mmCIF file of C-alpha atoms and ligand atoms in Angstrom:
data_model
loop_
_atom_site.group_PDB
_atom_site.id
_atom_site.type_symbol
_atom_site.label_atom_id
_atom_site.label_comp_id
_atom_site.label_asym_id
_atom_site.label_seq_id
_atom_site.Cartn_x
_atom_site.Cartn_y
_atom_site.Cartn_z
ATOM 1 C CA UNK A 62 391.129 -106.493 98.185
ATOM 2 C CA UNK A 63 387.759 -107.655 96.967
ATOM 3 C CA UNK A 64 386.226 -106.109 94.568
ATOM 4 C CA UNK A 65 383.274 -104.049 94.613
ATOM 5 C CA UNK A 66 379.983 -106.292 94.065
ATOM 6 C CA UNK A 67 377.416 -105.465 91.541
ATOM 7 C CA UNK A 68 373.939 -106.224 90.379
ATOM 8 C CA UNK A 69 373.660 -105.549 86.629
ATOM 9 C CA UNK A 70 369.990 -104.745 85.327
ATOM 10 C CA UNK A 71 369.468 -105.449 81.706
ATOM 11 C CA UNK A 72 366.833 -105.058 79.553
ATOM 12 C CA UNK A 73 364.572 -102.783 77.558
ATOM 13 C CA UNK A 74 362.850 -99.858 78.135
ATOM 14 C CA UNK A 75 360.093 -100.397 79.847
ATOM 15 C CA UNK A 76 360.702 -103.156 81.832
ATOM 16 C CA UNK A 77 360.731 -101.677 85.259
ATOM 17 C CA UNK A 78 364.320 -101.800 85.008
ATOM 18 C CA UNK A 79 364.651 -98.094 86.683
ATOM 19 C CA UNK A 80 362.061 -98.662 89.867
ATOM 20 C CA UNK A 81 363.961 -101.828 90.325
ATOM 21 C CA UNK A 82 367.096 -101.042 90.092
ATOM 22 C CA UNK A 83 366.157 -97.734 92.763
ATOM 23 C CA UNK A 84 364.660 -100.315 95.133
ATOM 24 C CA UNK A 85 367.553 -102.595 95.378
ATOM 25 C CA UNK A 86 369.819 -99.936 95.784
ATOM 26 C CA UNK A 87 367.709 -98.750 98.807
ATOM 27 C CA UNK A 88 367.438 -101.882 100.385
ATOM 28 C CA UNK A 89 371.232 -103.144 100.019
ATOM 29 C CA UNK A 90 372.294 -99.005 100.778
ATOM 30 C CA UNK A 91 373.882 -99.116 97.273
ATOM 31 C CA UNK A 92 375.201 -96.847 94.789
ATOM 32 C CA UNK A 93 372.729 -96.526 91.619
ATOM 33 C CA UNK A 94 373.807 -96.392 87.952
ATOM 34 C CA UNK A 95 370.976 -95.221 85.860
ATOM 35 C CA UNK A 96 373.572 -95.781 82.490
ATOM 36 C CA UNK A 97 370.701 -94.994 80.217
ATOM 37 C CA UNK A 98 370.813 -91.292 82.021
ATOM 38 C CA UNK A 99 374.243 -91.095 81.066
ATOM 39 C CA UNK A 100 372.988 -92.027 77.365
ATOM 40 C CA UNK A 101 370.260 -89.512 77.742
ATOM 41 C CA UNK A 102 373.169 -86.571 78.873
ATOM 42 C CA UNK A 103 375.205 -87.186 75.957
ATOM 43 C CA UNK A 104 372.558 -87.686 73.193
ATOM 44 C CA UNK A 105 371.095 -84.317 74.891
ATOM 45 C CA UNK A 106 374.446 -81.917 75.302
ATOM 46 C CA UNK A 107 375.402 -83.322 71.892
ATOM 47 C CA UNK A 108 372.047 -82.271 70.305
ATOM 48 C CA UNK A 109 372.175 -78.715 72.216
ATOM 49 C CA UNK A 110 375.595 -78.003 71.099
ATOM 50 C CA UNK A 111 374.717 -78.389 68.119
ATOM 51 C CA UNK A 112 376.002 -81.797 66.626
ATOM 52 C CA UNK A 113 375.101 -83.755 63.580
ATOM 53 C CA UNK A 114 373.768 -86.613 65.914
ATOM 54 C CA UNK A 115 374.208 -88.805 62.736
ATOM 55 C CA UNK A 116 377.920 -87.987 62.899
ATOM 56 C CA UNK A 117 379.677 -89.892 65.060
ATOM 57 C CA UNK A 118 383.308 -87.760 64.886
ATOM 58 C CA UNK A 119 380.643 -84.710 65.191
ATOM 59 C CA UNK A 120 378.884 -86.418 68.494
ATOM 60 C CA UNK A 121 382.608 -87.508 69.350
ATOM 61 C CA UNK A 122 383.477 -84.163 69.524
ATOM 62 C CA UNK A 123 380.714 -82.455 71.096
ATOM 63 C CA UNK A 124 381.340 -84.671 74.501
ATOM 64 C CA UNK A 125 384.796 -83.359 75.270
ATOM 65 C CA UNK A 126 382.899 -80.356 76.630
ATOM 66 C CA UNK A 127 380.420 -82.093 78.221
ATOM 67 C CA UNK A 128 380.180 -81.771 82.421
ATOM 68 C CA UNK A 129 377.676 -84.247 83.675
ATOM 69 C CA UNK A 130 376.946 -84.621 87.565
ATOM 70 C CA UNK A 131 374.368 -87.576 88.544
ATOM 71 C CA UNK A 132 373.411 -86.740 92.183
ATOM 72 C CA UNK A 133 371.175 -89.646 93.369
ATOM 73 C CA UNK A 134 367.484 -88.281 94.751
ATOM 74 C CA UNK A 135 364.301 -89.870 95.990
ATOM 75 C CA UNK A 136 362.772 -90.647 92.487
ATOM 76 C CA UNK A 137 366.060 -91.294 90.755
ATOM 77 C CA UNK A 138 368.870 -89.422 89.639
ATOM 78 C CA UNK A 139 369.132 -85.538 89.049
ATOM 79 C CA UNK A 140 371.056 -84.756 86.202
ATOM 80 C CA UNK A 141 372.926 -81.375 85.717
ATOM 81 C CA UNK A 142 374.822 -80.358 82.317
ATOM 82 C CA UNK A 143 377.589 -77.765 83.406
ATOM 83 C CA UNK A 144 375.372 -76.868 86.672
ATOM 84 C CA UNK A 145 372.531 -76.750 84.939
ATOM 85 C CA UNK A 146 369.448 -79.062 86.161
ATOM 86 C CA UNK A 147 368.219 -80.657 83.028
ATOM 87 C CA UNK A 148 366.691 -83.658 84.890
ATOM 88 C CA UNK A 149 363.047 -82.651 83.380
ATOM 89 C CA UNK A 150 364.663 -82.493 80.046
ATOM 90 C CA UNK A 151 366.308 -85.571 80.083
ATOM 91 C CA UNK A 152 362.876 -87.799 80.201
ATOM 92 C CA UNK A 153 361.550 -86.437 77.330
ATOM 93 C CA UNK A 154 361.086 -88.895 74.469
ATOM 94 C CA UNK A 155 363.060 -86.375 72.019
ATOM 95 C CA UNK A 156 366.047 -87.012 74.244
ATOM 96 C CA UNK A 157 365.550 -90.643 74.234
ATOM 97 C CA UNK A 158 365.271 -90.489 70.556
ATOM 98 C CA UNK A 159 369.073 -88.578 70.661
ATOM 99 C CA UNK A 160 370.264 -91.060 73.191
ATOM 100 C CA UNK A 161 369.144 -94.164 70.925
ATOM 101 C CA UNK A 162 370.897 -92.609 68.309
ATOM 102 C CA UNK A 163 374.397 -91.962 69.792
ATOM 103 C CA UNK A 164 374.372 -95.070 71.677
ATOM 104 C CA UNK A 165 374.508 -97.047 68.326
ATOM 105 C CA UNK A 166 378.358 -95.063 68.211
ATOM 106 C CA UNK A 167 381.223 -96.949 69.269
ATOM 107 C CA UNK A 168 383.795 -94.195 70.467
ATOM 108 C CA UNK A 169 380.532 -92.655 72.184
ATOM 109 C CA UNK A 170 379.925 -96.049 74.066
ATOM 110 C CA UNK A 171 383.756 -96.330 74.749
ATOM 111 C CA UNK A 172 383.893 -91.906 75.875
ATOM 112 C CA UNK A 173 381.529 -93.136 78.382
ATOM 113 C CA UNK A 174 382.854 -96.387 80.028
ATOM 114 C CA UNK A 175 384.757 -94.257 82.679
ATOM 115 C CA UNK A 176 381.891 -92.113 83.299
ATOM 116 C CA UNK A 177 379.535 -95.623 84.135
ATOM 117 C CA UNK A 178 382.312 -97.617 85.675
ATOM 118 C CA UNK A 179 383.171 -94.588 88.286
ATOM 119 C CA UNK A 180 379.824 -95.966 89.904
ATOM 120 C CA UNK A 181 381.570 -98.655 91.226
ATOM 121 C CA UNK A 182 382.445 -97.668 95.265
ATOM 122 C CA UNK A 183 381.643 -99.174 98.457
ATOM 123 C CA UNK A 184 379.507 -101.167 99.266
ATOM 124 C CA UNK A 185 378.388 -101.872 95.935
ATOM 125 C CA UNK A 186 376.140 -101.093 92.970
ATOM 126 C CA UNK A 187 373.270 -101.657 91.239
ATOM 127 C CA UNK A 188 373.392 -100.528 87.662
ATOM 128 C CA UNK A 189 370.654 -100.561 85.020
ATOM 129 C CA UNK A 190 371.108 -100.117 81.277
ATOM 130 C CA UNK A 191 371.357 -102.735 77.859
ATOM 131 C CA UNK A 192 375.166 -103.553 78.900
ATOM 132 C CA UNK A 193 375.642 -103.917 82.173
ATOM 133 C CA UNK A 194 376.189 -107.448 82.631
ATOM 134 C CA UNK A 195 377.736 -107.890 78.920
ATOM 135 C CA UNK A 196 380.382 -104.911 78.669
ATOM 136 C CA UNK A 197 380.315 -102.611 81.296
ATOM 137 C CA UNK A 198 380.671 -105.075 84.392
ATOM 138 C CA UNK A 199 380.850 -108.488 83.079
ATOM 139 C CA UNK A 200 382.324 -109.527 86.427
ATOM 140 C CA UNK A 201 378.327 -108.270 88.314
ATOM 141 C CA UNK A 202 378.370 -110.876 90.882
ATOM 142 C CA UNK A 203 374.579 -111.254 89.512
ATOM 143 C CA UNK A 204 372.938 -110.168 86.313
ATOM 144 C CA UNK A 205 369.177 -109.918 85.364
ATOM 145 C CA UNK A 206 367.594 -109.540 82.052
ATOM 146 C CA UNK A 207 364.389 -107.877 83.212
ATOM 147 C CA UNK A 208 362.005 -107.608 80.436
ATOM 148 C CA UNK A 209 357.991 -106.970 79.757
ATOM 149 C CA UNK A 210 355.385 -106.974 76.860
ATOM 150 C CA UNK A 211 356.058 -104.262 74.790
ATOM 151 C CA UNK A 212 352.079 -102.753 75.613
ATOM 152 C CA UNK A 213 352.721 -103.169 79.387
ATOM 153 C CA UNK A 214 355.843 -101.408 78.560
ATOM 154 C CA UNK A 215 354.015 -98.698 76.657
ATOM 155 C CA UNK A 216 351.916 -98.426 79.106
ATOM 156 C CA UNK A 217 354.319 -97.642 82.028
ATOM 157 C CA UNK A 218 355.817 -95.433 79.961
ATOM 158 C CA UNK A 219 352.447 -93.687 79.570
ATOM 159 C CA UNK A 220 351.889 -93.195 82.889
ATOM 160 C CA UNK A 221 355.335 -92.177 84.090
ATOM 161 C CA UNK A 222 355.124 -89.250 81.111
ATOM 162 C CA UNK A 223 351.632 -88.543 81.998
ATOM 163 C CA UNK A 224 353.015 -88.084 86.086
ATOM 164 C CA UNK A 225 355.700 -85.373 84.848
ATOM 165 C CA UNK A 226 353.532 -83.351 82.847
ATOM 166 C CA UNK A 227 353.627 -84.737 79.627
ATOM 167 C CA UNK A 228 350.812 -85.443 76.883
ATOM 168 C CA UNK A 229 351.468 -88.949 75.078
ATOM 169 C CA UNK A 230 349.118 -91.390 73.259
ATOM 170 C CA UNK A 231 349.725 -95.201 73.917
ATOM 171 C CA UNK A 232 349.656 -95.961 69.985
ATOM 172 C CA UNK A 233 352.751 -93.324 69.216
ATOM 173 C CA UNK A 234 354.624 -94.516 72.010
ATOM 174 C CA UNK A 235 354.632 -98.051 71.178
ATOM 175 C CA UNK A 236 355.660 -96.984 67.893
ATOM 176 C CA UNK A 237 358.376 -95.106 69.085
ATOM 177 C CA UNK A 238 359.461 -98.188 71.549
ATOM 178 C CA UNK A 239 359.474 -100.515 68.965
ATOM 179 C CA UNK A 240 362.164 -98.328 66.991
ATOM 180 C CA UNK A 241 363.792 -98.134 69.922
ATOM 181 C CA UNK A 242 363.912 -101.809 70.542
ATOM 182 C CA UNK A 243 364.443 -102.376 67.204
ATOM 183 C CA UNK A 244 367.726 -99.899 67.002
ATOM 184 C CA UNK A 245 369.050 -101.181 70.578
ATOM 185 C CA UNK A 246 368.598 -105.045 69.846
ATOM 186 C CA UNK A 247 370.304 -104.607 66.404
ATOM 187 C CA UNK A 248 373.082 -102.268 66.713
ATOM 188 C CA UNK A 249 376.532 -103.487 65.482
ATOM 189 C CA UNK A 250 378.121 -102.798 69.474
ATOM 190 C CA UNK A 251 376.932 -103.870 72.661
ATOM 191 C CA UNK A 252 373.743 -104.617 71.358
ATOM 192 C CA UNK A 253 370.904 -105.147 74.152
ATOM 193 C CA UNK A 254 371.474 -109.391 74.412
ATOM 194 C CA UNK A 255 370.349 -111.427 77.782
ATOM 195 C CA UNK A 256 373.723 -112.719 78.872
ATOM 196 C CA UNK A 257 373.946 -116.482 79.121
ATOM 197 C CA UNK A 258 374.540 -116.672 82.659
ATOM 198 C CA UNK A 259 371.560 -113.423 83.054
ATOM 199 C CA UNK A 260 368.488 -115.008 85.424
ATOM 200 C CA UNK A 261 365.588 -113.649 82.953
ATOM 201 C CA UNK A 262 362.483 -112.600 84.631
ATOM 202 C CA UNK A 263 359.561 -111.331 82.628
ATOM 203 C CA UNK A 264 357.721 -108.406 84.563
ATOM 204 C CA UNK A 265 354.434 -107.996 82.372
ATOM 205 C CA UNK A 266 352.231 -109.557 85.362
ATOM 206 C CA UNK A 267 354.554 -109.135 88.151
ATOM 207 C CA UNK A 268 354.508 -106.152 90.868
ATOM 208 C CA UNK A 269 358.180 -104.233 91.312
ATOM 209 C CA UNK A 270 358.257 -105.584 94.487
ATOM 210 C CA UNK A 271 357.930 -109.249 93.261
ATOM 211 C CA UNK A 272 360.628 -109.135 91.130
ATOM 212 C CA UNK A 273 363.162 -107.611 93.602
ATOM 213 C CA UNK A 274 362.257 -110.299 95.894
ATOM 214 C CA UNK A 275 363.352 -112.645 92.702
ATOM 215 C CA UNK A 276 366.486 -111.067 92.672
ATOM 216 C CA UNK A 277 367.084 -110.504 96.515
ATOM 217 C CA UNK A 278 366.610 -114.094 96.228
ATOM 218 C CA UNK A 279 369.251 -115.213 93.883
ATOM 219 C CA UNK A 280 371.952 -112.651 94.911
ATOM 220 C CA UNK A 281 371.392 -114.395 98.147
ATOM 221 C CA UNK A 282 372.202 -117.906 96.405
ATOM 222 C CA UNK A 283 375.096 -116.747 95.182
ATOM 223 C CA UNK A 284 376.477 -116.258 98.566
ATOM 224 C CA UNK A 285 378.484 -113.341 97.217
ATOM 225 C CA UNK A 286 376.588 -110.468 99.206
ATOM 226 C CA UNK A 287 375.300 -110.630 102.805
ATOM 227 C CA UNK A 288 371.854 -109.589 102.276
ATOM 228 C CA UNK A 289 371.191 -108.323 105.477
ATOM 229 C CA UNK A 290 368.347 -106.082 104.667
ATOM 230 C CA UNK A 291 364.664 -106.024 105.286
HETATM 231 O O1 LIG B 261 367.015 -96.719 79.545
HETATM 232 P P1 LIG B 261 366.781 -95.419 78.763
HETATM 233 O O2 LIG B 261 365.493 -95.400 78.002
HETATM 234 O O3 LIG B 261 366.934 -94.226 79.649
HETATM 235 O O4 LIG B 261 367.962 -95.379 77.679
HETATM 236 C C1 LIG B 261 368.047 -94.363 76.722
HETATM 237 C C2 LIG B 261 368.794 -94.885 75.494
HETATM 238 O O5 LIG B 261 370.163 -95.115 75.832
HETATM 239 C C3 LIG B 261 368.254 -96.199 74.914
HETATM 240 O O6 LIG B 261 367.773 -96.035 73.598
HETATM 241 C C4 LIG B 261 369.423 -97.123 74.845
HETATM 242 C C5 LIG B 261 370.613 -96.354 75.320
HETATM 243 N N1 LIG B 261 371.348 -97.086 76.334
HETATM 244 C C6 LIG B 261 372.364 -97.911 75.899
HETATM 245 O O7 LIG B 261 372.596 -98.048 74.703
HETATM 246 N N2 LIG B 261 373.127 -98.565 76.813
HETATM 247 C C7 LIG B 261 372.880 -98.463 78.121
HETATM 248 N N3 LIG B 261 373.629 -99.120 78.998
HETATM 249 C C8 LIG B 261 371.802 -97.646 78.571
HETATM 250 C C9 LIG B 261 371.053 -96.966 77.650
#
């Protein structure tokens, strides 16, 4: 039986990687894998049950308990810890901060390989995250490092915050990207890393729609998918 194809979206935050990834998935009718929600889940659950979130045996510990449901919606994915919609919660940038943190673990990156490879069903996925393409599915039939200046970046971010409610200045969130960055690029496992064979395609100047014709256009070179789609 073949296996089940997928596109792997790597690259910082920022980078469109999440309006994408959503737009692909509509257009092929595939499964999505936000993985950095699944980052944001833990490093949240862990921090409201209390963990040392500079512990990893501590963070370990705190996910046996954890019950996460990703139910795919218009504008992404709605997340619910033990039945409880925390979707709101989850974008906030103290929860990034807690998912940066735990992601540098390796037995929290391992505890949640299951959880991101249980994506993987007919008729395929698209999954966005830092390891897609370099741990979590090195066999993606086509990978993408999608990346962006990091003031364009800042910049989306600003104005996705701004569109839930939330008060941010430019200045402190490219301060708080660049740590970001800084921790995800440098970690000890599964750092963020273009993959050699990863087609790299720099956003800054280019529309969403732009780049997923980029990529529409080389997973139809590799011949792998039938991109039958409009
Ligand atoms: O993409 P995001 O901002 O929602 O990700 C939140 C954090 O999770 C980010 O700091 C890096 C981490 N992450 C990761 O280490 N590996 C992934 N595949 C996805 C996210």
């Amino acid at each position: 039986m073949s296996k089940v194809p997928v596109i792997a979206i790597d690259g910082p935050s920022g980078a469109g990687k999440g309006a994408v990834a959503q737009a692909l998935a509509e257009k092929l009718n595939y499964h999505l894998l936000d993985s950095g929600a699944v980052y944001r889940a833990a490093g949240l659950h862990a921090m409201e049950n209390g963990a040392d979130l500079t512990d990893e045996a501590s963070v370990v510990a705190s996910l046996e308990s954890m019950r996460a449901t990703f139910i795919p919606h218009a504008d992404g994915v709605k997340v619910y810890l033990a039945g409880i919609d925390v979707t709101g919660k989850l974008r906030s940038e103290a929860t990034a901060e807690a998912a940066s943190q735990v992601a540098v673990m390796a037995r929290v990156r391992a505890a949640l390989l299951d959880e991101q490879r249980s994506f993987r069903t007919q008729p395929g996925l698209i999954a966005d995250g830092r390891d897609m393409g370099s741990v979590v599915f090195p066999d993606a039939c086509v990978k993408v490092y999608l990346s962006a200046s990091a003031e364009v970046r800042a910049a989306r971010r600003a104005k996705q915050l701004k569109e839930k409610g939330m008060e941010v200045t430019i200045s402190s969130l490219m301060k708080d990207i660049s740590a970001r960055d800084e921790r995800d690029c440098s970690r000890e496992h599964s750092p963020l890393v273009a993959s050699q064979d990863a087609l790299q395609i720099d956003s800054s100047s280019m529309s969403i729609e732009e780049v997923v014709e980029q990529i529409l256009l080389a997973v139809a070179k590799t011949g792998s998918i039938s991109v039958a789609c409009s």
